[in-house]
GROMACS .gro file of C-alpha atoms in nm:
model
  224
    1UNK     CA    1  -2.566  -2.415   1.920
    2UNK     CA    2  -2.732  -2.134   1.783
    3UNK     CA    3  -2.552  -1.876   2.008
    4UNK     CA    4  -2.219  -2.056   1.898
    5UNK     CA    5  -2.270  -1.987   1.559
    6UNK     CA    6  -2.404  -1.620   1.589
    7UNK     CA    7  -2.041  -1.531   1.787
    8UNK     CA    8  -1.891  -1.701   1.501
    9UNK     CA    9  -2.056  -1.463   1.192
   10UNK     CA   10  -1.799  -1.222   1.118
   11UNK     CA   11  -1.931  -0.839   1.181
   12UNK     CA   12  -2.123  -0.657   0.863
   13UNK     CA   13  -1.902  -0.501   0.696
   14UNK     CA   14  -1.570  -0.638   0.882
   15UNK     CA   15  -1.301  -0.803   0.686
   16UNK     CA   16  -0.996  -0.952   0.689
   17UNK     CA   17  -0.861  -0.646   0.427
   18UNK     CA   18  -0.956  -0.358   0.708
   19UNK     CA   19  -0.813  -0.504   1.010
   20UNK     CA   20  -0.536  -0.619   0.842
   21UNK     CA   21  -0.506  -0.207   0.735
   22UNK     CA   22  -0.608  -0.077   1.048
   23UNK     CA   23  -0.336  -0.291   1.232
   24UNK     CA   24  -0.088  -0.208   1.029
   25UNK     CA   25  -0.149   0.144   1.050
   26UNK     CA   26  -0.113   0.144   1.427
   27UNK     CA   27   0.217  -0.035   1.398
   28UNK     CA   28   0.352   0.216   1.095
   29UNK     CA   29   0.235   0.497   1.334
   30UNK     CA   30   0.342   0.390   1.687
   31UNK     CA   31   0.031   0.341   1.840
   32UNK     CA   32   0.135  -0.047   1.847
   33UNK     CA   33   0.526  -0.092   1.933
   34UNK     CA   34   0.787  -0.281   1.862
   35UNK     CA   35   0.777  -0.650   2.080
   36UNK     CA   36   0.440  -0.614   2.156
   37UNK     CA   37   0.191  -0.922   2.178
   38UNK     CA   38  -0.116  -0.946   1.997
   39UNK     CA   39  -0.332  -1.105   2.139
   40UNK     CA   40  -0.615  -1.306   1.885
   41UNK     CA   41  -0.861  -1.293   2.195
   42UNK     CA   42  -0.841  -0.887   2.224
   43UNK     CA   43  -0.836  -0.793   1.842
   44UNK     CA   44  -1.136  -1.020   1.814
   45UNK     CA   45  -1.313  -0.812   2.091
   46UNK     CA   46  -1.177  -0.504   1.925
   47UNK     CA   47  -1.316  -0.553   1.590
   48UNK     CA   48  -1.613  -0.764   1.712
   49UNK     CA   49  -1.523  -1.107   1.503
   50UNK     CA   50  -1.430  -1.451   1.573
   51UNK     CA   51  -1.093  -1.538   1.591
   52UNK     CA   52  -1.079  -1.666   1.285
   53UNK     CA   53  -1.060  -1.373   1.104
   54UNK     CA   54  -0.815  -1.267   1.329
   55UNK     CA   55  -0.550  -1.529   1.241
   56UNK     CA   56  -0.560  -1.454   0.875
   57UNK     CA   57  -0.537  -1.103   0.928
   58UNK     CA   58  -0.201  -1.183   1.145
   59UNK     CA   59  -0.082  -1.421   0.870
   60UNK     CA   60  -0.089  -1.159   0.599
   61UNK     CA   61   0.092  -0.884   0.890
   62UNK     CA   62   0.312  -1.211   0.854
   63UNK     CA   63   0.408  -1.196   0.517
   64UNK     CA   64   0.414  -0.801   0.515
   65UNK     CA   65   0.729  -0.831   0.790
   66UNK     CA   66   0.519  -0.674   1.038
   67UNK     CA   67   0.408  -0.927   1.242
   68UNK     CA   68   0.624  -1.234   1.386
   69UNK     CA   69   0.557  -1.536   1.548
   70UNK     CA   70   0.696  -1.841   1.662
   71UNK     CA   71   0.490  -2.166   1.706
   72UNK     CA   72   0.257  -2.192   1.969
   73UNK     CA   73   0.321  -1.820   2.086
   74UNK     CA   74   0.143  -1.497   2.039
   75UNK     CA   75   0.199  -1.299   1.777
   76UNK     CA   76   0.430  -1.021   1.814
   77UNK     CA   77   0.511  -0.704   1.629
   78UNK     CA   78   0.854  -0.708   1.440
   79UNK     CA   79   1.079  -0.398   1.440
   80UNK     CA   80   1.080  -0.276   1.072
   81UNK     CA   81   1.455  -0.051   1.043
   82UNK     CA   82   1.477   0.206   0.857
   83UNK     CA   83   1.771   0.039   0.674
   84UNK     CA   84   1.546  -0.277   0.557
   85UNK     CA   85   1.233  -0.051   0.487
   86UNK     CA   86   1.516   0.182   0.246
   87UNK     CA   87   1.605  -0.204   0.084
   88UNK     CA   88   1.243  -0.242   0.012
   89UNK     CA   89   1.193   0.121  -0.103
   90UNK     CA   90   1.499   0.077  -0.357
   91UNK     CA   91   1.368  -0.204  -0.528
   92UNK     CA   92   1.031  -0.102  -0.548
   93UNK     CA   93   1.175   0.229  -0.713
   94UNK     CA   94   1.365   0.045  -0.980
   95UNK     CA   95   1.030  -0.162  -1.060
   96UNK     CA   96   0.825   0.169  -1.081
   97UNK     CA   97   1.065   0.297  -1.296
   98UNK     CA   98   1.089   0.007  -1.540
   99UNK     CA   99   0.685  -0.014  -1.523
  100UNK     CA  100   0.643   0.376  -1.609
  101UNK     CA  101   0.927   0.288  -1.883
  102UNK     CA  102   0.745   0.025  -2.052
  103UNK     CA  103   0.383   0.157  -2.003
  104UNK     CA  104   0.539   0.517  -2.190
  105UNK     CA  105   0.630   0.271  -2.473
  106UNK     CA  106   0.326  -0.025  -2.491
  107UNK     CA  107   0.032   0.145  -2.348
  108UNK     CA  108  -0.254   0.159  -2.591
  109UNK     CA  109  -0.436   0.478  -2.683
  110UNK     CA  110  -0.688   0.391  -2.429
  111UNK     CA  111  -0.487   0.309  -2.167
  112UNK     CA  112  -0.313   0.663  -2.142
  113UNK     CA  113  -0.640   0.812  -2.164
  114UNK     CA  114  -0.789   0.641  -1.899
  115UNK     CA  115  -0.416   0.687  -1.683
  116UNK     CA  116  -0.454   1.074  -1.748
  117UNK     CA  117  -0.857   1.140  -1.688
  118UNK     CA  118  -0.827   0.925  -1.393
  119UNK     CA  119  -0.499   1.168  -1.257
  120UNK     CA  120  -0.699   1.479  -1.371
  121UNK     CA  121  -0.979   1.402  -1.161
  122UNK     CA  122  -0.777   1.311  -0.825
  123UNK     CA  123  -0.677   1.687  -0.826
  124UNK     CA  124  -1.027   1.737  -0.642
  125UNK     CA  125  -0.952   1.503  -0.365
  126UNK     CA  126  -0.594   1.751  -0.332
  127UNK     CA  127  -0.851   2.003  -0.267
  128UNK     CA  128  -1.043   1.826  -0.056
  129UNK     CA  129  -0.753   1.652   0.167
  130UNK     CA  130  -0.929   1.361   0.126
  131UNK     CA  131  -0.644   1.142   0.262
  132UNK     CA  132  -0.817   0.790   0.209
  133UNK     CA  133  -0.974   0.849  -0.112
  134UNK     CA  134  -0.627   0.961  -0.229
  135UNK     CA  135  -0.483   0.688  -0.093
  136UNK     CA  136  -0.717   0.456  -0.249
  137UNK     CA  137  -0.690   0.675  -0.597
  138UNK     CA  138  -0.250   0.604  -0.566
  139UNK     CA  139  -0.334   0.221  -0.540
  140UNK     CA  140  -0.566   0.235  -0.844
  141UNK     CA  141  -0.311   0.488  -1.013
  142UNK     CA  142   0.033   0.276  -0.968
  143UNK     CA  143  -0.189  -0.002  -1.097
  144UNK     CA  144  -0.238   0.163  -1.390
  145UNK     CA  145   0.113   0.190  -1.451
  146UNK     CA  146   0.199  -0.195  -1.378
  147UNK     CA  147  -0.054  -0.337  -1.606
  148UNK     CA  148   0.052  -0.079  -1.909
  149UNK     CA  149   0.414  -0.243  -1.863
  150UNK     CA  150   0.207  -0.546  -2.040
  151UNK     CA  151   0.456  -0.801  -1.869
  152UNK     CA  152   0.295  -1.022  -1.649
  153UNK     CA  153   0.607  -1.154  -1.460
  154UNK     CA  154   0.705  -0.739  -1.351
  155UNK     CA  155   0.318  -0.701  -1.278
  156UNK     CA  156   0.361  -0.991  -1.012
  157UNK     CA  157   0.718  -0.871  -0.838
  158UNK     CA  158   0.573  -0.501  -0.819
  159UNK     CA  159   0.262  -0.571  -0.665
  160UNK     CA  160   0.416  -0.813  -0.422
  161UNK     CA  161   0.675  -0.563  -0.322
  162UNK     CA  162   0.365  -0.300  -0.339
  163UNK     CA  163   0.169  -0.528  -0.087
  164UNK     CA  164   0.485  -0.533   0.192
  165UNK     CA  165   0.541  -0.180   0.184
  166UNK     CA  166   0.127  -0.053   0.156
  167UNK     CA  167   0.087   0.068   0.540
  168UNK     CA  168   0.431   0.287   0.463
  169UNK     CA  169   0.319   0.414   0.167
  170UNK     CA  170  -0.028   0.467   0.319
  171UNK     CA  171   0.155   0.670   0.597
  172UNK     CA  172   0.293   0.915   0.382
  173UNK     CA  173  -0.014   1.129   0.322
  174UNK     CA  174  -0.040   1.198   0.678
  175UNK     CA  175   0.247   1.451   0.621
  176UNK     CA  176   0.151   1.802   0.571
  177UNK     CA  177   0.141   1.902   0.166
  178UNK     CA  178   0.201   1.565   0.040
  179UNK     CA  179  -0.100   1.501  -0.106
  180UNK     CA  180  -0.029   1.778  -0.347
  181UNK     CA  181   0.339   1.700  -0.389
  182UNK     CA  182   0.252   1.374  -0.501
  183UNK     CA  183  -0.016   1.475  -0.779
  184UNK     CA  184   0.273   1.679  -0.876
  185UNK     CA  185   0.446   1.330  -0.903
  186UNK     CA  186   0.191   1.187  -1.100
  187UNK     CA  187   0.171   1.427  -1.321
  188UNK     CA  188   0.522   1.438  -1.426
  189UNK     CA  189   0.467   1.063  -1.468
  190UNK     CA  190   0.160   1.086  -1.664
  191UNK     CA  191   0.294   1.379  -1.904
  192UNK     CA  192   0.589   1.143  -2.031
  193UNK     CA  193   0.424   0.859  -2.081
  194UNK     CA  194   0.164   1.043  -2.304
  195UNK     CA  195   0.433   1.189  -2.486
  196UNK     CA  196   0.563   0.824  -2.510
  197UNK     CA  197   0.902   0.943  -2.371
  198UNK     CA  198   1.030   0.620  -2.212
  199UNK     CA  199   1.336   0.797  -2.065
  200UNK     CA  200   1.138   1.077  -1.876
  201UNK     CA  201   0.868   0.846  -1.731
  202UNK     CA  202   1.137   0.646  -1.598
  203UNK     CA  203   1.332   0.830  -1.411
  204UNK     CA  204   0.980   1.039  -1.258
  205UNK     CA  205   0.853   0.676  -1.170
  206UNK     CA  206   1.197   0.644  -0.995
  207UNK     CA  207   1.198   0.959  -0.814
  208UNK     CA  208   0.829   0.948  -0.717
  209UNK     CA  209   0.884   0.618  -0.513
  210UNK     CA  210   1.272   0.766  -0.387
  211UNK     CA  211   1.060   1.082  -0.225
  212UNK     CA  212   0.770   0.837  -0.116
  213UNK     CA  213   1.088   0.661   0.076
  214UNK     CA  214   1.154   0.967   0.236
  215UNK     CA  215   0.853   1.072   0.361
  216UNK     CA  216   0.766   0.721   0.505
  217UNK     CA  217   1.118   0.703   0.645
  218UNK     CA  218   0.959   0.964   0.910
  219UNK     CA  219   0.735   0.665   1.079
  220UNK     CA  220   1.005   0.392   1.076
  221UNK     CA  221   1.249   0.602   1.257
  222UNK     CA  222   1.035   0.558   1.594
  223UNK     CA  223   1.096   0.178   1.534
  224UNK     CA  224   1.445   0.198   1.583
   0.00000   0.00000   0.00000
C-alpha cells in the first residue's frame, strides 16, 4: 500500500498550471502536431506524476481548444487555424481596448501609479531578454488594465478569452525584438491612461493585441 500511495504523490514542485503550459507550448510551437495522441500513461512518465494530474491538465488543453477528445479515446491535439486563432485575437482586441478605455477614465490615483512603476521596472527584463519573467510581467500587466475597467462582468469575458489564447500570446516573445516592441506597447498604453485620455488608451490597447495577433499568427501557420 505504501508504494501505491508514494507513485500517487504528485512531484515537488509539479502542477497542474506547468504541464498544462509546457504542453501547450509544444503544441503552439510544433514540437507536438496536429492529430497526435496523448497519451495520460507517457505525460505521467514525462513529468513524473500520477495520472491524475494528467487528466486535469488535458481538461483545461480542453477548454483552451487545444486538446480534443472523444469518450473513451485518447486525447488528441486539435488543429488551431489561423482563421479561428484571428476570431479569437479580434475579440480579445476589442476587450483590451474597452478595458484600457475605462481604466484611462476610473482608475484611482493609485492604481495608475502602481500600472506605471510596475511598466517602468519591466524595462530591465527588455535588457535582460528575460523571456519568462516578461511573460509573466504581460500577465500581471494586462491584469492591471482589466481590473482598472472596475466592471466585473468585462473582467470575466477578458480573462476567459485571455486564458484560450495564453500559449499564443506566450509564443510571441520568442520572436526576435519583441520584447522591446511590446514595452513600447505598454508604454503608449500606460502614457494615455495617466493622462486620462480614454480615446488614446483605446485604440493603443487595440493595436497592442492586433500586432500581438500578428506575431503569434507566425506559430499557427505550421498548423495549417
Amino acid at each position: 500500500m505504501k508504494q501505491v500511495r508514494r507513485k500517487e504523490v504528485i512531484r515537488t514542485g509539479t502542477t497542474v498550471e506547468q504541464m498544462v503550459r509546457a504542453i501547450a507550448d509544444m503544441i503552439v510551437t510544433g514540437a507536438i502536431l496536429p492529430g497526435e495522441k496523448l497519451d495520460e500513461i507517457t505525460l505521467a512518465s514525462r513529468f513524473e506524476v500520477s495520472r491524475t494530474p494528467v487528466r486535469e491538465a488535458l481538461r483545461e488543453l480542453g477548454a483552451m481548444g487545444l486538446v480534443g477528445r472523444e469518450p473513451n479515446r485518447s486525447a488528441v491535439v486539435t488543429n488551431v487555424t489561423g482563421t479561428y486563432l484571428h476570431s479569437m485575437f479580434e475579440a480579445m482586441a476589442e476587450l483590451e481596448g474597452i478595458c484600457a478605455r475605462l481604466s484611462a477614465e476610473r482608475m484611482t490615483v493609485d492604481e495608475r501609479r502602481a500600472l506605471e512603476l510596475e511598466h517602468r521596472g519591466s524595462m530591465r527584463l527588455v535588457h535582460a531578454g528575460a523571456e519568462e519573467d516578461y511573460a509573466a510581467h504581460n500577465t500581471e500587466f494586462h491584469t492591471r488594465l482589466y481590473r482598472g475597467a472596475h466592471n466585473d462582468h468585462v473582467f470575466e469575458m477578458v480573462t476567459q478569452t485571455r486564458a484560450r489564447l495564453a500559449p499564443f500570446r506566450r509564443a510571441q516573445f520568442r520572436l526576435p525584438g519583441r520584447l522591446a516592441k511590446s514595452y513600447e506597447e505598454h508604454d503608449q498604453i500606460v502614457t494615455a491612461i495617466i493622462r486620462a485620455d480614454a480615446v488614446a488608451a483605446g485604440q493603443a490597447a487595440y493595436s497592442h493585441v492586433a500586432i500581438v495577433s500578428d506575431a503569434s499568427a507566425v506559430f499557427a501557420a505550421a498548423g495549417e
